[in-house]
Coordinates of C-alpha atoms and ligand atoms in Angstrom, one line a residue:
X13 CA -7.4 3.5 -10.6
X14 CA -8.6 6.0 -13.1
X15 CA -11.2 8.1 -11.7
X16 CA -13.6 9.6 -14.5
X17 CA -14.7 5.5 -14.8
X18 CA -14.8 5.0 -11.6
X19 CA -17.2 7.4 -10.2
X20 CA -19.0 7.0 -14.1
X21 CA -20.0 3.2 -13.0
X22 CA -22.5 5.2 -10.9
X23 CA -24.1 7.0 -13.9
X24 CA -27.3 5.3 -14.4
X25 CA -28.0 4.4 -10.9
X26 CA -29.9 6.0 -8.1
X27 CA -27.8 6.4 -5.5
X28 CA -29.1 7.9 -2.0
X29 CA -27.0 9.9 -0.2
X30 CA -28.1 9.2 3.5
X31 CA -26.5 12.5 4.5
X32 CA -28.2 15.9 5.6
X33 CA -24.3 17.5 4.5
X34 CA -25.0 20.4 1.4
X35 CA -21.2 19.5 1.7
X36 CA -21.2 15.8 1.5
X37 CA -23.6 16.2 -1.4
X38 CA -21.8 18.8 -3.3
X39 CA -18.7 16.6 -3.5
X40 CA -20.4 13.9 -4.8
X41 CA -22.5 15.8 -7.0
X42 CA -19.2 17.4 -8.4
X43 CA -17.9 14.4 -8.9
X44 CA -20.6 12.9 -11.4
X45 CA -24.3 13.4 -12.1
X46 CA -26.0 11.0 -11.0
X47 CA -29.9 9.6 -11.8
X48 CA -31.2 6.0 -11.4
X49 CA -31.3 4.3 -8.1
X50 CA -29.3 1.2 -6.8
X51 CA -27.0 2.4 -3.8
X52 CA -27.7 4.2 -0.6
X53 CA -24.4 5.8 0.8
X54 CA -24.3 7.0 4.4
X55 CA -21.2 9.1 6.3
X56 CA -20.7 11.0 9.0
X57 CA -17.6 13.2 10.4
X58 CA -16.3 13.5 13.9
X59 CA -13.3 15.4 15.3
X60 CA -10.8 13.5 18.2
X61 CA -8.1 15.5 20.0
X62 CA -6.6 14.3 23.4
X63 CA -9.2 11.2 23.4
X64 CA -12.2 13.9 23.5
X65 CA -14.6 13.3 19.9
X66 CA -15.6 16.6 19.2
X67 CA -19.4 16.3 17.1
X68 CA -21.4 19.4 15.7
X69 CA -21.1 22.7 18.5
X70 CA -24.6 22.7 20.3
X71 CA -24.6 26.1 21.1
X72 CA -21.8 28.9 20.9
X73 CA -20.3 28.0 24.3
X74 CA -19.8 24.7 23.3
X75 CA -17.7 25.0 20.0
X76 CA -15.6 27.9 22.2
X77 CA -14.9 24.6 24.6
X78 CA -14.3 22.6 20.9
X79 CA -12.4 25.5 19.4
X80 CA -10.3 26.4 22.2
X81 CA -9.6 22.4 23.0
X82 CA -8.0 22.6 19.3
X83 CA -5.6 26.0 19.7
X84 CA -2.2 25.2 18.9
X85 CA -2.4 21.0 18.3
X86 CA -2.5 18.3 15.8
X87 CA -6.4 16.8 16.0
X88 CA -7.6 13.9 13.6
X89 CA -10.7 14.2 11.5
X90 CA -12.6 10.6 11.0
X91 CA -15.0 10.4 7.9
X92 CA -17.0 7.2 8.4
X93 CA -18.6 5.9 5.2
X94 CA -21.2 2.8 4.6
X95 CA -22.2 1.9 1.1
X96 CA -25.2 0.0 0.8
X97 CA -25.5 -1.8 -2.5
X98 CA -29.0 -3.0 -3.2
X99 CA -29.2 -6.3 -5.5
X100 CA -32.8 -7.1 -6.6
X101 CA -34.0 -10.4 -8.6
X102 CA -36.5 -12.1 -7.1
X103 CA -36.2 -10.6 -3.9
X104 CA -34.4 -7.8 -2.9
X105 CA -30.6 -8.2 -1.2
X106 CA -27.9 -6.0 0.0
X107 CA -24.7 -5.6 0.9
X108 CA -23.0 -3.8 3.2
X109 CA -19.2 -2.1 2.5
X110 CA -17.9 0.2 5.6
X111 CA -15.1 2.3 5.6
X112 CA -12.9 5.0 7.4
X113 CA -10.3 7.8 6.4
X114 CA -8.4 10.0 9.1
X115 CA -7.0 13.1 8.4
X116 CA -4.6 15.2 10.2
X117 CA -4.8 18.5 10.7
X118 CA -3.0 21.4 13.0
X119 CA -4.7 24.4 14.5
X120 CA -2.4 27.4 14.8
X121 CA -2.5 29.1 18.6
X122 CA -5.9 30.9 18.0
X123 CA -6.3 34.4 20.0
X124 CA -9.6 34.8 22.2
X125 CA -10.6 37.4 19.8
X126 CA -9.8 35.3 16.6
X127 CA -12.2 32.4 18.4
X128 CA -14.8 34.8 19.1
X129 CA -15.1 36.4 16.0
X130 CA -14.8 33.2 14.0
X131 CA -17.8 31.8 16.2
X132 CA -19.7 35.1 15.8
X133 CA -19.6 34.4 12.0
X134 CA -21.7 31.5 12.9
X135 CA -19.9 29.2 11.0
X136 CA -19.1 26.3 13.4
X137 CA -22.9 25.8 14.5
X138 CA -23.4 23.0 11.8
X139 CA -20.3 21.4 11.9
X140 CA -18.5 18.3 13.4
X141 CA -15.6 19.7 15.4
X142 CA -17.3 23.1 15.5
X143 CA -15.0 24.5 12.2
X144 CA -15.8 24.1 8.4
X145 CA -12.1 24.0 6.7
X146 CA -13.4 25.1 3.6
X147 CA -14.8 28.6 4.3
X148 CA -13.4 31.1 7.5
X149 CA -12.1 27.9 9.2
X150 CA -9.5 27.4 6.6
X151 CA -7.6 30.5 8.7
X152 CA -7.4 28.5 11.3
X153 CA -5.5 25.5 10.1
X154 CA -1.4 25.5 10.1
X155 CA -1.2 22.2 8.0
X156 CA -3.7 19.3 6.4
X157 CA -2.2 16.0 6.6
X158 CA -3.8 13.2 4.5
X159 CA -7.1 14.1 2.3
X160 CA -8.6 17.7 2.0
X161 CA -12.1 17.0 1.0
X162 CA -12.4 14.1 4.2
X163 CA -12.5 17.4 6.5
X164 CA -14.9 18.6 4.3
X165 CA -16.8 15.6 5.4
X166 CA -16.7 13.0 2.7
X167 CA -13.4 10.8 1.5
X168 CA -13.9 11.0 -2.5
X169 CA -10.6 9.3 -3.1
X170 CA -11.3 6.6 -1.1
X171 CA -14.4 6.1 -1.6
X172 CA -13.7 6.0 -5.6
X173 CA -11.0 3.5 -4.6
X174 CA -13.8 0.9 -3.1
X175 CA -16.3 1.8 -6.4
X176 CA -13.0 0.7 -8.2
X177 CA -13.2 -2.7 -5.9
X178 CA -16.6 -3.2 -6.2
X179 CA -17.0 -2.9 -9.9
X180 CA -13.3 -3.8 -10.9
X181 CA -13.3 -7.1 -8.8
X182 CA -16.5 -7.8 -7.7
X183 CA -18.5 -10.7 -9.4
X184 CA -21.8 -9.5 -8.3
X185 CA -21.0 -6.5 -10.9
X186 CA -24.3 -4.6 -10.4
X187 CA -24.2 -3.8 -14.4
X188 CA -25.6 -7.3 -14.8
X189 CA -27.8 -7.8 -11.5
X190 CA -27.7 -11.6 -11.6
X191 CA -25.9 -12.8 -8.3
X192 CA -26.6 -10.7 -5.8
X193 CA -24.1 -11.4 -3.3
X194 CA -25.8 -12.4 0.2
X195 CA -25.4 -10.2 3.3
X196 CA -23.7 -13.8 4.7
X197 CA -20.3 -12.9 3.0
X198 CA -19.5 -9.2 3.1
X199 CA -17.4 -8.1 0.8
X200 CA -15.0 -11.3 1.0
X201 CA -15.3 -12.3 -2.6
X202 CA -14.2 -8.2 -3.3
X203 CA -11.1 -9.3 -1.6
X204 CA -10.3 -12.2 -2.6
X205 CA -10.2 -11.2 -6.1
X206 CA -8.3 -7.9 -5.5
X207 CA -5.7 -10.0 -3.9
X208 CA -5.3 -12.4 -6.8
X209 CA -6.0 -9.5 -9.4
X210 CA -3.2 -6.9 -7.7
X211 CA -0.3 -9.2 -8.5
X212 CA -0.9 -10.0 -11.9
X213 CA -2.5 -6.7 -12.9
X214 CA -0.6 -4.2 -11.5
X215 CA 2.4 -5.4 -13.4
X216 CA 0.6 -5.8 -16.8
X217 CA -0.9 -2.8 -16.3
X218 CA 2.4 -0.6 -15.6
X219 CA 4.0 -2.4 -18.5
X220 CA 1.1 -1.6 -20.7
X221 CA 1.5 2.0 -19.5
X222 CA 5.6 2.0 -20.0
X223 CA 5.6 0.3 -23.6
X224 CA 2.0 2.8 -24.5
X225 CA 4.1 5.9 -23.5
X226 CA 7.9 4.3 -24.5
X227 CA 5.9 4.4 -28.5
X228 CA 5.0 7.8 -27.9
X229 CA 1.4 6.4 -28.6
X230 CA -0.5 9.4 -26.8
X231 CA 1.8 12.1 -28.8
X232 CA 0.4 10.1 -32.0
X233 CA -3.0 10.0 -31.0
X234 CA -2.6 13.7 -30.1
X235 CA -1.3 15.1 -33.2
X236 CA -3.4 12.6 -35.1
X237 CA -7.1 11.6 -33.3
X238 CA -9.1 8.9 -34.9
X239 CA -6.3 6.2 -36.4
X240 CA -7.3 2.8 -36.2
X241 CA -5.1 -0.2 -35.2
X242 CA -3.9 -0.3 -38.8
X243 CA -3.0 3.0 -39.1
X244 CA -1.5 3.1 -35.7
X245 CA 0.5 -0.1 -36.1
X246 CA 2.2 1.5 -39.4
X247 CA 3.3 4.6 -37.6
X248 CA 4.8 3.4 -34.5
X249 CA 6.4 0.1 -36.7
X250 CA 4.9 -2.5 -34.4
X251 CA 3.2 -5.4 -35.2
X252 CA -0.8 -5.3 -36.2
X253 CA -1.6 -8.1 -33.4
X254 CA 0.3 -6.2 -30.8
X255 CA -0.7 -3.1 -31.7
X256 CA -4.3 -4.1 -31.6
X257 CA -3.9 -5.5 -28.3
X258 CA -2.0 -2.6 -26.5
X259 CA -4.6 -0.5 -28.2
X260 CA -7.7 -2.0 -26.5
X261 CA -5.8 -2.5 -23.4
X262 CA -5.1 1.3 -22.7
X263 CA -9.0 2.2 -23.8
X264 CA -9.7 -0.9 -20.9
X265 CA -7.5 1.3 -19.0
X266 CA -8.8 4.8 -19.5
X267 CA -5.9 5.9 -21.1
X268 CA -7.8 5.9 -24.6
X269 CA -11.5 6.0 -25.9
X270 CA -13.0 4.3 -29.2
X271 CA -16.4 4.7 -30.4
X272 CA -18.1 2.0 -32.4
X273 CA -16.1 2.4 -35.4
X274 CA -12.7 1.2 -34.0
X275 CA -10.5 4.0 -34.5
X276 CA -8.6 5.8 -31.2
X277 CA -8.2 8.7 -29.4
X278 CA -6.6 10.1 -25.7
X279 CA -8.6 10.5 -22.9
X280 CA -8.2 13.8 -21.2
X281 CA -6.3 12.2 -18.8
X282 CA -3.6 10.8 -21.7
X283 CA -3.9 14.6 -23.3
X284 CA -2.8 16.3 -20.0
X285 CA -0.3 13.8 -18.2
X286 CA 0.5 11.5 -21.3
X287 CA 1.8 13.3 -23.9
X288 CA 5.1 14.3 -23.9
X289 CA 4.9 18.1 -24.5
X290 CA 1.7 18.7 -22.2
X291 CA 2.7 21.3 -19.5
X292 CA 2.2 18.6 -17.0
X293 CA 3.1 16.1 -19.0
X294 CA 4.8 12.9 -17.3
X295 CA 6.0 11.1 -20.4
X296 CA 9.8 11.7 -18.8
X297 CA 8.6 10.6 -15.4
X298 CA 7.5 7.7 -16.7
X299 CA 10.5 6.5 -19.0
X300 CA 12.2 6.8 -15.8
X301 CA 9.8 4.4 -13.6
X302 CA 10.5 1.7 -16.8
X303 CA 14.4 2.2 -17.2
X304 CA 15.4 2.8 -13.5
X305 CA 12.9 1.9 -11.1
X306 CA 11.1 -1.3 -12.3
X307 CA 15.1 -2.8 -12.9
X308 CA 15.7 -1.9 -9.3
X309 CA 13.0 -3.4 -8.4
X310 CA 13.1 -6.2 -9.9
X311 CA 16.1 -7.2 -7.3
X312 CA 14.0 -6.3 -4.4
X313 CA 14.4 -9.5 -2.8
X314 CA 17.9 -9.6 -2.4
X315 CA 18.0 -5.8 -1.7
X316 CA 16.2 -7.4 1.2
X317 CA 18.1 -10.1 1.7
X318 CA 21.2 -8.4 1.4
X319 CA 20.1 -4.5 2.8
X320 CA 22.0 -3.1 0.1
X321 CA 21.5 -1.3 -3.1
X322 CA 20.9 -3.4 -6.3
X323 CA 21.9 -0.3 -8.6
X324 CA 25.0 -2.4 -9.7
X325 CA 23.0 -6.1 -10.3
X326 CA 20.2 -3.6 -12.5
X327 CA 22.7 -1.3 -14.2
X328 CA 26.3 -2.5 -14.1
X329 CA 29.1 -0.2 -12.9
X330 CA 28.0 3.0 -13.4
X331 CA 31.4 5.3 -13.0
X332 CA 29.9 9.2 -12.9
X333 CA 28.7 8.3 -9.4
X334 CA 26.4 11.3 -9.3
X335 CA 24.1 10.2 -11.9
X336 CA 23.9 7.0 -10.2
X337 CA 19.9 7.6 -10.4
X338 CA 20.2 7.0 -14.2
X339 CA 20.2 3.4 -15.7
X340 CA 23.5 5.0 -18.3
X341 CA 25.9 8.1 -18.4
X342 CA 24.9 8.3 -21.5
X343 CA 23.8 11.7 -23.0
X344 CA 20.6 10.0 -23.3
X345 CA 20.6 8.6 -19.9
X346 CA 21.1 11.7 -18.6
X347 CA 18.3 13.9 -20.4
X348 CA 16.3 10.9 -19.5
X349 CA 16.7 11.6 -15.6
X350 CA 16.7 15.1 -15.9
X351 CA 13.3 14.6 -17.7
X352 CA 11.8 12.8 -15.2
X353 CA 13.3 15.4 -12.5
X354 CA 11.4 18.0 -14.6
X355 CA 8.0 16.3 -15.0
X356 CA 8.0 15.8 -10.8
X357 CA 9.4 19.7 -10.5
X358 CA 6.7 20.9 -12.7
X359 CA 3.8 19.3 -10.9
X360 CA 4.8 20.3 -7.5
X361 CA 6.9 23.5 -8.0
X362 CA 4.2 26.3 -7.7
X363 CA 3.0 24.3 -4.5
X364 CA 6.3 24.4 -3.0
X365 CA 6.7 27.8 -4.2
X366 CA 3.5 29.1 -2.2
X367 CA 4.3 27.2 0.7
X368 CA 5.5 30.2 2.3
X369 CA 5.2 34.0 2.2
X370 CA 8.6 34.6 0.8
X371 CA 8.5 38.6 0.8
X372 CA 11.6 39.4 2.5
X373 CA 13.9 37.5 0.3
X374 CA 14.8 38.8 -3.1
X375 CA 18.4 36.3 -4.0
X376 CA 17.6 32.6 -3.6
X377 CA 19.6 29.5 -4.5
X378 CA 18.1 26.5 -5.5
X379 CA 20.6 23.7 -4.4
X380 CA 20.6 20.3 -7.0
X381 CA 18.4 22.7 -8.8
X382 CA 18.5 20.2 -11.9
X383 CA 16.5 22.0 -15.2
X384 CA 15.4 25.2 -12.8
X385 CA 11.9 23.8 -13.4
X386 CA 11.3 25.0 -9.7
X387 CA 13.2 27.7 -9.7
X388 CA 11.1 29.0 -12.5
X389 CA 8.0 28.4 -10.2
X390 CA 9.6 30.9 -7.6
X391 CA 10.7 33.5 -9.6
X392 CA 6.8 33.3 -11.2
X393 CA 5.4 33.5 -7.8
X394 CA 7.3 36.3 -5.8
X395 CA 8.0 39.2 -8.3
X396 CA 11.0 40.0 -6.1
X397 CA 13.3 37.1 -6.5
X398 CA 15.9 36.1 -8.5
X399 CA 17.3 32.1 -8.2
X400 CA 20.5 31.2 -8.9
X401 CA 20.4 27.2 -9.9
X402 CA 23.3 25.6 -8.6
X403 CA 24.3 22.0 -9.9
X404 CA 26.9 19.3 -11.4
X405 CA 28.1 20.7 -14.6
X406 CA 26.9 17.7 -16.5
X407 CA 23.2 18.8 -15.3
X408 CA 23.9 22.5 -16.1
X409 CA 25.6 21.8 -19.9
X410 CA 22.1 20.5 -20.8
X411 CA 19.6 22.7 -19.3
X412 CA 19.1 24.4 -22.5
X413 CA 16.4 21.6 -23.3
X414 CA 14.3 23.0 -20.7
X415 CA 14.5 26.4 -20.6
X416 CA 10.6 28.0 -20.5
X417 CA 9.9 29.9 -24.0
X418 CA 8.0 32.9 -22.0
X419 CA 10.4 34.0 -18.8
X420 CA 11.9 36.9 -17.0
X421 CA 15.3 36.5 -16.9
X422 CA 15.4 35.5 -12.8
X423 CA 16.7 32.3 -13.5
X424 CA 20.4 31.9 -13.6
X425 CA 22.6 28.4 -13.6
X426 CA 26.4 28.1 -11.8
X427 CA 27.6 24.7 -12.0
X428 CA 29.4 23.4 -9.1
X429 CA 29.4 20.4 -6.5
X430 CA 27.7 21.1 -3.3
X431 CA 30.1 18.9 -1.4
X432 CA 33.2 20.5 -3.2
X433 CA 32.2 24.0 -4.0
X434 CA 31.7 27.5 -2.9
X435 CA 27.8 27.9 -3.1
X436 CA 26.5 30.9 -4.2
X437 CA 26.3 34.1 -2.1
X438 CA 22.3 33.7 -1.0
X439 CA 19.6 34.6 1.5
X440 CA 17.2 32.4 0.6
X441 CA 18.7 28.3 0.2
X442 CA 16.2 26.1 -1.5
X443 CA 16.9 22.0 -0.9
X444 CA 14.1 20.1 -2.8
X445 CA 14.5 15.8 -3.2
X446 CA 17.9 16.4 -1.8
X447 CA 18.6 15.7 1.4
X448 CA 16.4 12.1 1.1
X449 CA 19.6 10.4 -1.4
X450 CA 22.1 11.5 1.6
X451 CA 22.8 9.3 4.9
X452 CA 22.7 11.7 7.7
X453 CA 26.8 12.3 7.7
X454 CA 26.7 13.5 4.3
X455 CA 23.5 15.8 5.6
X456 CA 25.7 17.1 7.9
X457 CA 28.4 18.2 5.3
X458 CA 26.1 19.8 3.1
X459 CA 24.2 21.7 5.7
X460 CA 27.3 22.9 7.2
X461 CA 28.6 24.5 4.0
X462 CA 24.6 26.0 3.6
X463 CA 25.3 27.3 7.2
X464 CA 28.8 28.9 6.5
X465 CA 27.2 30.4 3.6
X466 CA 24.6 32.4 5.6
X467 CA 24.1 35.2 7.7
X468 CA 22.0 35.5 10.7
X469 CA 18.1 36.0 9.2
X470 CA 19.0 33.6 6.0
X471 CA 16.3 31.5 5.0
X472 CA 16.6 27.3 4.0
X473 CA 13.4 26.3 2.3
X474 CA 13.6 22.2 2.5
X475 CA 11.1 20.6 0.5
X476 CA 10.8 16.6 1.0
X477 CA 8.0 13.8 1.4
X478 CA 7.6 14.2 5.2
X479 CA 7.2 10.8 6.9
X480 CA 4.5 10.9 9.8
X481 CA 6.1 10.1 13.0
X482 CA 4.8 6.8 13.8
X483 CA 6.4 6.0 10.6
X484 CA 3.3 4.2 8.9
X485 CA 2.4 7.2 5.8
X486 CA 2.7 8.1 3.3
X487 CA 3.4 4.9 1.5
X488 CA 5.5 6.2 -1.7
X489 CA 7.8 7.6 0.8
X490 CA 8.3 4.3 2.8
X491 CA 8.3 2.0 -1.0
X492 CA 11.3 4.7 -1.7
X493 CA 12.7 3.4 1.2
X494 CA 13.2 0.4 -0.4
X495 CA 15.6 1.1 -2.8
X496 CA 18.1 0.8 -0.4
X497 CA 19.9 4.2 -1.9
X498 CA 22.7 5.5 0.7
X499 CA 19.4 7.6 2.0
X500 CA 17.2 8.2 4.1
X501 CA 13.5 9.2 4.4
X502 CA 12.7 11.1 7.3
X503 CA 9.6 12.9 9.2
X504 CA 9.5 16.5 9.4
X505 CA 10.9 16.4 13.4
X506 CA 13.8 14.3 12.0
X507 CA 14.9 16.7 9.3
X508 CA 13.8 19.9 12.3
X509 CA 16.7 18.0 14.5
X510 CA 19.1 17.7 11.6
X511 CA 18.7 21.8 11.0
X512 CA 18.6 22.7 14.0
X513 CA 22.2 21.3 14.4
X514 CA 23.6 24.2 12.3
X515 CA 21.3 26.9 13.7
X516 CA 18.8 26.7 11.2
X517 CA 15.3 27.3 13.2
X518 CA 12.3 25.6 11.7
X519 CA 9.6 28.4 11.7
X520 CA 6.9 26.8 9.3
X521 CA 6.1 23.0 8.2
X522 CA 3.4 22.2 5.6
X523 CA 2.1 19.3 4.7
X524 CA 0.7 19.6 1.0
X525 CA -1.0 17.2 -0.9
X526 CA 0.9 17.3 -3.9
X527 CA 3.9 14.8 -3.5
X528 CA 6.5 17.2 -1.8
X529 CA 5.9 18.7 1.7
X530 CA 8.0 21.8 2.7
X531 CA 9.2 23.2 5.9
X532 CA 10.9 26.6 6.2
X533 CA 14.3 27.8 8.4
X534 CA 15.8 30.4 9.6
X535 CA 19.3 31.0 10.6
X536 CA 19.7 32.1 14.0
Ligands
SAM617 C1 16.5 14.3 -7.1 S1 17.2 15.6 -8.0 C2 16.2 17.0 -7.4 C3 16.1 18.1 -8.4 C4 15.4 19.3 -8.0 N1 15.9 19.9 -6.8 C5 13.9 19.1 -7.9 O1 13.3 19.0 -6.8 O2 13.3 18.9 -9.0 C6 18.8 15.8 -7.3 C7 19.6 16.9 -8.0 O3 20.8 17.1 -7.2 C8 21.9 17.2 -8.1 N2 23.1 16.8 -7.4 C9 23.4 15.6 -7.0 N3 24.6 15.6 -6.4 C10 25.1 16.9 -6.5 C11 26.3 17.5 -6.1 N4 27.2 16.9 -5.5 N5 26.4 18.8 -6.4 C12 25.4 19.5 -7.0 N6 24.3 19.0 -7.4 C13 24.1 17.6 -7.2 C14 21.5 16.2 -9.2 O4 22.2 16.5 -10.4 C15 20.0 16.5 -9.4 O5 19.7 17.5 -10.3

């Protein structure tokens, strides 16, 4: 789904918002400006803890009874949403799409003083659960799992996700207003056509994507806006026919825009992800999903079947068992993972890196610490700390290619192998997208050696996707799972249990929205 066409299929339409929320509206409005009329969209938010549903705080005494019912647990926020699209020809029709998204979030033990002064502020009075997460009440809250802006009191992911089904799928397309679809069959015909469109265009598009990105099409288009398929074709020595055709896939795509006269140029979603020397660029990541993942894939059945890896039917023997990630030990195999390693590190690394109020630690080491992309993140966010980056010496040897132009020198590398090694002398240990690849026996030896390497009052910053713990979210966690990989994924309790085994405390746990969740120890 690309968003800026998404939500832009509603530019030229009225759309009600059947909502008295300044919030609700703001989100939308931030989202796109809208004029015309054709849809009526109506939500409402309620809070549920301990089989209570908490609504808007009638008077003060009544959100201390919500407030107080919400100290210290995990509650669920429920946005409901109805979108009423409004077909007119001869007469008018509608039809009727509903919707939920539930949210998780976790109150920290709140004081009788902290409840009182936040309800003296007079915040709560107009809101469902009697807290507003994105003004004072945001002090409250000890972790968000599942989408922000739902708390806020309207889902805009998934919501643009069902404007993506409606107009991607739908054949009552309201663009051409000739067969209204009758309130008789609710939005069957949506999915019906997203379940025969999902397996043939998922693939085309990812391939698309892979072969668009492989050519380095968006670093052309980037250095040189406004070639047409010609031009293009000549430069990336591909045929005219194919080139034409990948061309006007990726603008169908929203990777790239034309104007009448035929000749391209990158979105500004290609210019900031696409490109391969944008700062959060996932050209790397990307190479990686087409030479690794979709081969590994691509056996999933028997990896079913069979409950084993695949790595060896995709890729062959590969002998340097620790790059087994990569498709080749090639030098170009390698780059290629660590590249991909990079991209991920740089998107998440300053959210990992102000997880936590760090202040008392000023030596960290950042274990499987790959290019130091993360480490970099650390060093720029606590003035204090230095990070030693500790990894195989094939990773270390190349970590030249990605050493930041503008740093202080906090960053250092040792090369070493966690499970043979002396680890650096530390009081901070960093483990990010580690302790996932290992079964829980090779946990055990590397937390051990982190263990022996601490004093009392050491910190271990673990940074994973936390799986929730009915074991249902989030999905790219679970999909992982299917690799098969000697790993493991695991909820945040699971990996608690597995520290706490070596007398590593867990103090903190966040659940971000940015890919990687963190949780930080402390050594008892
Ligand atoms: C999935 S990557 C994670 C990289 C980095 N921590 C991040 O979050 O961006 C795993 C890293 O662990 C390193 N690694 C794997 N086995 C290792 C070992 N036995 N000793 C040291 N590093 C190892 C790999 O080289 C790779 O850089």
């Amino acid at each position: 789904m690309v968003l800026n066409p998404v939500i832009s299929k509603l530019a030229g339409k009225l759309v009600v918002l059947a909502s008295a929320s300044p919030r609700r509206l703001e989100i939308l409005r931030s989202a796109k400006h809208l004029k015309t009329p054709d849809i009526v969209i109506g939500a409402d938010t309620i809070v549920s803890v301990d089989g209570m549903i908490l609504e808007k705080p009638l008077d003060k005494h009544d959100a201390y009874r919500m407030l107080s019912s919400l100290s210290g647990k995990e509650h669920s926020v429920f946005t409901g949403v109805a979108i009423v699209l409004c077909h007119e020809k001869e007469k008018v029709d509608y039809q009727l799409i509903e919707f939920h998204e539930e949210t998780k979030v976790k109150f920290a033990d709140l004081s009788e003083e902290m409840l009182w002064e936040y309800i003296n502020s007079g915040e709560p009075m107009d809101k469902a659960g009697g807290y507003g997460i994105q003004a004072l009440g945001g002090m409250l809250v000890e972790y968000v799992h599942g989408d922000f802006l739902n708390v806020v009191g309207f889902p805009l992911n998934h919501f643009c996700k069902q404007l993506d089904l409606i107009y991607n799928f739908s054949t009552s397309s309201l663009d051409q207003k000739s067969e209204p679809v009758p309130l008789a069959q609710p939005s069957h015909s949506i999915k019906a056509h997203f379940v025969c469109a999902f397996p043939s265009t998922f693939p085309k598009m990812l391939q698309a994507l892979f072969t668009a990105s492989k050519l380095c099409l968006f670093d052309l288009l980037h250095s040189r806006p406004g070639l047409d398929a010609a031009q293009v074709a000549q430069e990336i020595k591909a045929s005219a026919k194919g080139t034409g055709c990948l061309l006007e896939a990726c603008v169908s795509l929203g990777l790239l825009k034309t104007c009448q006269k035929p000749v391209y140029e990158n979105t500004n979603l290609a210019t900031d992800f696409l490109r391969s020397d944008a700062p959060f660029s996932l050209h790397g990541y990307i190479q990686h999903c087409n030479e690794t993942i979709w081969p590994l894939f691509s056996h999933l059945e028997s990896a079913v079947q069979e409950g084993t890896s695949q790595r060896e039917k995709a890729f062959g023997k590969v002998t340097i068992s620790n790059f087994r990630e990569t498709s080749s030990n090639s030098r170009e195999g390698k780059l290629r993972f660590m590249k991909a390693m990079h991209n991920i590190a740089n998107i998440t690394g300053k959210t990992v890196a102000t997880a936590f109020n760090l202040r008392d630690y000023k030596t960290a080491c950042d274990i499987g610490g790959c290019t130091g992309a993360m480490a970099y993140e650390f060093t720029k966010a606590h003035r204090g700390l230095s990070v030693i980056v500790f990894d195989l010496p094939a990773v270390v040897e190349l970590n030249e290619f990605f050493r930041p132009q503008h740093t202080e020198n906090r960053v250092s590398f040792v090369a070493g192998d966690f499970f043979k090694d002396e680890l650096p002398k530390a009081d901070l240990y960093i483990l990010a997208r580690i302790l996932h690849d290992l079964p829980d026996e090779k946990v055990h030896i590397l937390l051990s050696k982190i263990a022996d390497a601490c004093t009392s009052g050491c910190g271990l910053l673990l940074s994973e996707i936390f799986l929730d713990e009915g074991r249902r979210a989030p999905s790219r966690g679970l999909l992982q799972a299917l690799s098969m990989s000697e790993g493991k994924q695991r909820s945040a309790a699971e990996y608690s249990l597995l520290l706490k085994s070596h007398g590593f405390i867990t103090t903190h746990t966040r659940h971000t929205d940015n890919l990687l969740d963190a949780m930080l120890c402390i050594k008892a």
